[in-house]
XYZ file of C-alpha atoms in Angstrom:
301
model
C -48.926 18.479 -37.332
C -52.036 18.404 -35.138
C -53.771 21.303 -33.920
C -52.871 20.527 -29.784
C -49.499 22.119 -30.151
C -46.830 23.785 -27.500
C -43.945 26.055 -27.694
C -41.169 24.045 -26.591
C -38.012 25.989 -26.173
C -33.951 24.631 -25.676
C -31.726 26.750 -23.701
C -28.268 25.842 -24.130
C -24.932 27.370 -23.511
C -24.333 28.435 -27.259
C -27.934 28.479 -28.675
C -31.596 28.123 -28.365
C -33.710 26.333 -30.360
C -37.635 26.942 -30.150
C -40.100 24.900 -32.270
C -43.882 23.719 -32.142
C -44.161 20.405 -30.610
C -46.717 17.922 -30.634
C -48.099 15.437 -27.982
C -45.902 12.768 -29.612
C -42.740 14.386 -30.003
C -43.175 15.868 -33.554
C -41.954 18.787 -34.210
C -43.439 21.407 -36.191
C -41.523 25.065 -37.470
C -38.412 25.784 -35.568
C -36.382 28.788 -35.022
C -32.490 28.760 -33.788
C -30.225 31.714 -32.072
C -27.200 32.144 -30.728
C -27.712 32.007 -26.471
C -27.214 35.944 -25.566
C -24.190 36.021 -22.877
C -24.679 39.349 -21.882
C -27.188 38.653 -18.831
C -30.642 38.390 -17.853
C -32.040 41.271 -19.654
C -30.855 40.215 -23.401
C -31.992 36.765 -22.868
C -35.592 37.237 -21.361
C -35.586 39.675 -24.424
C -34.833 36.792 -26.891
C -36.873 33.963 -25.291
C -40.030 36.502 -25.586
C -39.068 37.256 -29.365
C -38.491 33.510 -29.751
C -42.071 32.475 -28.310
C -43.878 35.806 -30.028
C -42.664 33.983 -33.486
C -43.981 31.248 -32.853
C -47.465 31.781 -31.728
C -48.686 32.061 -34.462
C -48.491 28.096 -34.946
C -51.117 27.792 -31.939
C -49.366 27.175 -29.307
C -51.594 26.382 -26.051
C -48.975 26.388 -23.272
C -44.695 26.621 -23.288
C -42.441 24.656 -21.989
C -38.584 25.720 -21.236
C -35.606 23.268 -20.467
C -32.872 25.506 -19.362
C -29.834 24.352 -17.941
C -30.015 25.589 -14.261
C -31.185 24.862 -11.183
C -34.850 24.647 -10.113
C -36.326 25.442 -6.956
C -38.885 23.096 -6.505
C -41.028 24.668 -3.954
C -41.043 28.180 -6.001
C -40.535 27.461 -9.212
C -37.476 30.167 -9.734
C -34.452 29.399 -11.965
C -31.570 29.505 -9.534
C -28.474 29.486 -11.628
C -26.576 28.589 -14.041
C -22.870 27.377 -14.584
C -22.565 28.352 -18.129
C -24.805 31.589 -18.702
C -24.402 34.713 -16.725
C -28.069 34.065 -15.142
C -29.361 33.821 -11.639
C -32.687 33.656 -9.488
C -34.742 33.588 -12.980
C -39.064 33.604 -12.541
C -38.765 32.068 -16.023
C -42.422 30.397 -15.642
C -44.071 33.424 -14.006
C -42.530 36.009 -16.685
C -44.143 33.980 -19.708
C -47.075 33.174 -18.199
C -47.735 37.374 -17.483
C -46.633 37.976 -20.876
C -48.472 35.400 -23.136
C -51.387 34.069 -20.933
C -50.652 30.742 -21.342
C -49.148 27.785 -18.650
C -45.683 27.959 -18.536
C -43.502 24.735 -17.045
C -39.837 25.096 -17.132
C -37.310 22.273 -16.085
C -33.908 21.637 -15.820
C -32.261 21.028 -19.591
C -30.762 17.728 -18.594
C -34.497 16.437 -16.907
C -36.048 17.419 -20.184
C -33.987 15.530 -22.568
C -34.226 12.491 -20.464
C -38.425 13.431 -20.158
C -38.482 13.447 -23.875
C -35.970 9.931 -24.266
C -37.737 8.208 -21.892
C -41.401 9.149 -23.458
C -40.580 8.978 -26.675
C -36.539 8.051 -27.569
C -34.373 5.418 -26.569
C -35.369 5.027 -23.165
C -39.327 3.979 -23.656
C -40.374 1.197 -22.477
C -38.339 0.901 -19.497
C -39.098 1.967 -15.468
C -35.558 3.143 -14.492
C -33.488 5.298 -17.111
C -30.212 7.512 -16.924
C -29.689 10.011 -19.432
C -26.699 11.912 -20.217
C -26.641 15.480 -22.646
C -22.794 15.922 -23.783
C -22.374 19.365 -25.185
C -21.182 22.372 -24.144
C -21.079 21.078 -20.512
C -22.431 17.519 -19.400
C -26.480 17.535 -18.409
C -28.555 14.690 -17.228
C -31.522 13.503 -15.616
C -33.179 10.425 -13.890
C -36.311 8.398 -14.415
C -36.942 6.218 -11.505
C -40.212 3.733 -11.191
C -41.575 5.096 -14.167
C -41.226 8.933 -13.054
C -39.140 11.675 -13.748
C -36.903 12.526 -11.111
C -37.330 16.289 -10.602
C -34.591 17.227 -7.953
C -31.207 18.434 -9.015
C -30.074 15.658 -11.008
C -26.429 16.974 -12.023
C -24.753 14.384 -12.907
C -22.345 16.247 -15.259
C -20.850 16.984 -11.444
C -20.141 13.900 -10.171
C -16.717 13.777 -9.536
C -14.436 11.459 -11.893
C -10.752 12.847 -11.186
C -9.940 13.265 -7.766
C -8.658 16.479 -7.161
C -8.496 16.928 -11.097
C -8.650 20.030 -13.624
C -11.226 22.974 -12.386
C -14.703 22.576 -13.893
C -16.058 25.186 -16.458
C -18.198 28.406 -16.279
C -19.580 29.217 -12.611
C -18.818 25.719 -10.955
C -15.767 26.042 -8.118
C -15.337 21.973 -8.145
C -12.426 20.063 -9.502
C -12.690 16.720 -11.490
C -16.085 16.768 -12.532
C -17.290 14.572 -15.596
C -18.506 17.981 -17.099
C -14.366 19.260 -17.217
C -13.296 16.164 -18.943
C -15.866 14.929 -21.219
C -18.046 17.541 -22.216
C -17.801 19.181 -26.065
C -15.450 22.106 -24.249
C -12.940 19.273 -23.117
C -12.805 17.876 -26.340
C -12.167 21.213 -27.668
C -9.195 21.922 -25.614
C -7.798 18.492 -26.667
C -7.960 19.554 -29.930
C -6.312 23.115 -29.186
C -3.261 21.237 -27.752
C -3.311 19.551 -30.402
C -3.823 21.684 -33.246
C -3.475 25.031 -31.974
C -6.204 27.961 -31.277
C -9.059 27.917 -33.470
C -9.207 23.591 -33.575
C -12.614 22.488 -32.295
C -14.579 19.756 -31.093
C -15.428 18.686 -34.232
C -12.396 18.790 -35.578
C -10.872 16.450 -32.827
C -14.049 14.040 -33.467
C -13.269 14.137 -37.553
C -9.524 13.426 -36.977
C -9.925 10.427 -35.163
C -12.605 9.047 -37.435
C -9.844 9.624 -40.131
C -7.300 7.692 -38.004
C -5.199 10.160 -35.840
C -4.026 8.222 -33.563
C -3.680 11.348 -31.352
C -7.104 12.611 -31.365
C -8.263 9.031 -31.045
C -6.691 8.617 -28.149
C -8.194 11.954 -26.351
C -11.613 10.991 -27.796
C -10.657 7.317 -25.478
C -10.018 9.576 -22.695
C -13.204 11.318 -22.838
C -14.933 7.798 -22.806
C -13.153 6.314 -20.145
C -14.157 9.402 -17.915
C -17.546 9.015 -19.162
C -17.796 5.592 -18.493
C -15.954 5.640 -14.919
C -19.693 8.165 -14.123
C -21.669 5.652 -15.899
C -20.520 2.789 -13.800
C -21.342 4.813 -10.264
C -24.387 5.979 -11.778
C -25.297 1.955 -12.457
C -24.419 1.373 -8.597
C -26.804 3.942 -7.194
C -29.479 3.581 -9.478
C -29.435 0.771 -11.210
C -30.893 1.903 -14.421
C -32.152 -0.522 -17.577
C -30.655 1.659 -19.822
C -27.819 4.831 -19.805
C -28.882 6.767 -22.906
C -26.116 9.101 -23.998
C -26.844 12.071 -26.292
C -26.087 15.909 -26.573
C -24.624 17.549 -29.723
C -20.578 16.433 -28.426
C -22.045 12.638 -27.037
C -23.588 11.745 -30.879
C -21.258 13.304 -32.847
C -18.519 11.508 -30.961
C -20.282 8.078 -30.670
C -18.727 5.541 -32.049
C -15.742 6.827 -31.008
C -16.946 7.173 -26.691
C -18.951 3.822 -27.148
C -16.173 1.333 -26.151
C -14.160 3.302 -24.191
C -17.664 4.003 -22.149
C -18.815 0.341 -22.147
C -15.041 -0.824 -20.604
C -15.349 1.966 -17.725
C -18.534 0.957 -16.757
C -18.074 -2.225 -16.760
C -14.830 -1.965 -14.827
C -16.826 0.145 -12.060
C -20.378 -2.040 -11.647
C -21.007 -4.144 -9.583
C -22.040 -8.128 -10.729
C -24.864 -8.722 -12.086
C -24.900 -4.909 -13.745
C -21.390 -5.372 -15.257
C -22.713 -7.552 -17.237
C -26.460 -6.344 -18.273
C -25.564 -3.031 -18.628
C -27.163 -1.237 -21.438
C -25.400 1.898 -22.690
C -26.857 3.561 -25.929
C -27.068 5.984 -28.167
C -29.806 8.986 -27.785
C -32.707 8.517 -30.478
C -33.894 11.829 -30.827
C -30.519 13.706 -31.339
C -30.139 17.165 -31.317
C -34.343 17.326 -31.017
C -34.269 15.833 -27.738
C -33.539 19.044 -25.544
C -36.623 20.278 -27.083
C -39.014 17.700 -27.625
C -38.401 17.381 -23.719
C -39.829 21.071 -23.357
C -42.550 20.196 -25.578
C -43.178 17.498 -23.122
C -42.880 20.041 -20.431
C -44.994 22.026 -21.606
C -48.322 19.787 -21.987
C -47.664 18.595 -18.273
C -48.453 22.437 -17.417
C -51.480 22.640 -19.857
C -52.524 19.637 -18.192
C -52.088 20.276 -15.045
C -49.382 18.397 -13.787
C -47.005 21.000 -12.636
């Protein structure tokens, strides 16, 4: 690794992954918890222990995808649909305690930072990026720059009038309640009972239940359906999908995804569309802070 390192640190809804990153994307030693759910005061306590370990690699600034809200003109976290957290001074907290710039971003911005820089998405001026895991992140790269307003797509509505979303979100029908890892996990509780998961549903249908093949279409179709408005609005070169749920469950969301899209675009896109698969895997939440964080050391936020 070279010496002009960050801390670049993942906040998801069931973990948080921290590691040194380089300018290029490498990543150096990296350290993994469970995301504390009982509030604010556990999980400032956490990220700080998190960071503190990692110093010690030379890290010059930090960078923080979390997935929440950011005010733009102050900088505070505003909330979150999966965590019990609200009205968060993440950059302001780390910078007083470790004297370093501090950028934070929204999760789904990061990832699609780190696959435009560096993943699937380089090369290209327009890029939509999509994070399927616990809930359904995503961000936008327009004209060669990252889109920094709220860029939830996981809320776009899919299902008129459909199933409540998850966590802290009052909407109904949103992409995030029926394709996100949690809606493949309660297709595999009806399924298979309590205690079936989203991988389980995924390794079924590789295996050839029919069943959990067909739920694993459903998801696809939704996701696709999105992917198609998204292509009408934005007109990327390339969707990247990714997220713990969206790779494991690839080649199963693929065609389903492609057919919905395709259905939903309008001529030319329908048939130049370009819908793939996230390079940088589970990394990409964080290689996105990483990225985050050297635009603060540098100025740039």
């Amino acid at each position: 690794m070279p010496p002009d390192l960050v801390i670049g640190v993942d906040v998801g809804g069931t973990k948080i992954l921290a590691g040194a990153v380089a300018r290029d994307g490498r990543i150096g030693r990296t350290i993994e918890v469970p995301t504390p759910a009982s509030g604010e005061a556990q999980f400032l306590a956490e990220l700080e222990s998190l960071v503190a370990q990692l110093f010690v690699e030379g890290g010059r600034a930090i960078g923080v995808g979390v997935p929440m809200n950011i005010d733009r003109r102050t900088g505070i976290a505003l909330g979150a649909v999966n965590l019990p957290l609200t009205n968060l001074d993440l950059a302001g907290h780390l910078r007083d305690r470790f004297g370093v710039p501090v950028g934070v971003e929204n999760d789904g911005n990061a990832i699609a930072l780190a696959e435009w820089r560096v993943g699937a998405g380089r090369g290209a001026s327009d890029v939509v990026a999509l994070a399927l895991g616990t809930g359904v992140g995503g961000g936008i790269v327009l004209d060669g720059r990252l889109y920094r307003g709220w860029a939830e797509l996981g809320h776009v509505v899919v299902d008129a009038d459909g199933r409540p979303c998850q966590g802290h979100c009052h909407g109904r029908g949103h992409l995030e309640a029926v394709a996100s890892g949690e809606a493949a996990e309660r297709a595999a509780i009806e399924l298979w009972g309590e205690g079936a998961d989203a991988p389980r549903l995924v390794e079924e249908a590789l295996a050839g239940h029919a069943a959990a093949a067909a739920a694993l279409e459903r998801i696809g179709h939704y996701l696709g359906l999105a992917i198609g408005s998204f292509v009408n609005i934005l007109a990327p070169e390339v969707v990247v999908v990714g997220g713990g749920f969206g790779i494991a469950a690839w080649e199963l969301l693929r065609e389903p995804a492609l057919a919905g899209a395709r259905r939903e675009a309008l001529t030319p896109a329908d048939h130049e569309l370009r819908v793939v698969q996230a390079e940088l895997g589970d990394d990409a939440g964080l290689v996105g802070a990483g990225l985050v964080g050297f635009e603060a050391l540098d100025g740039e936020r």
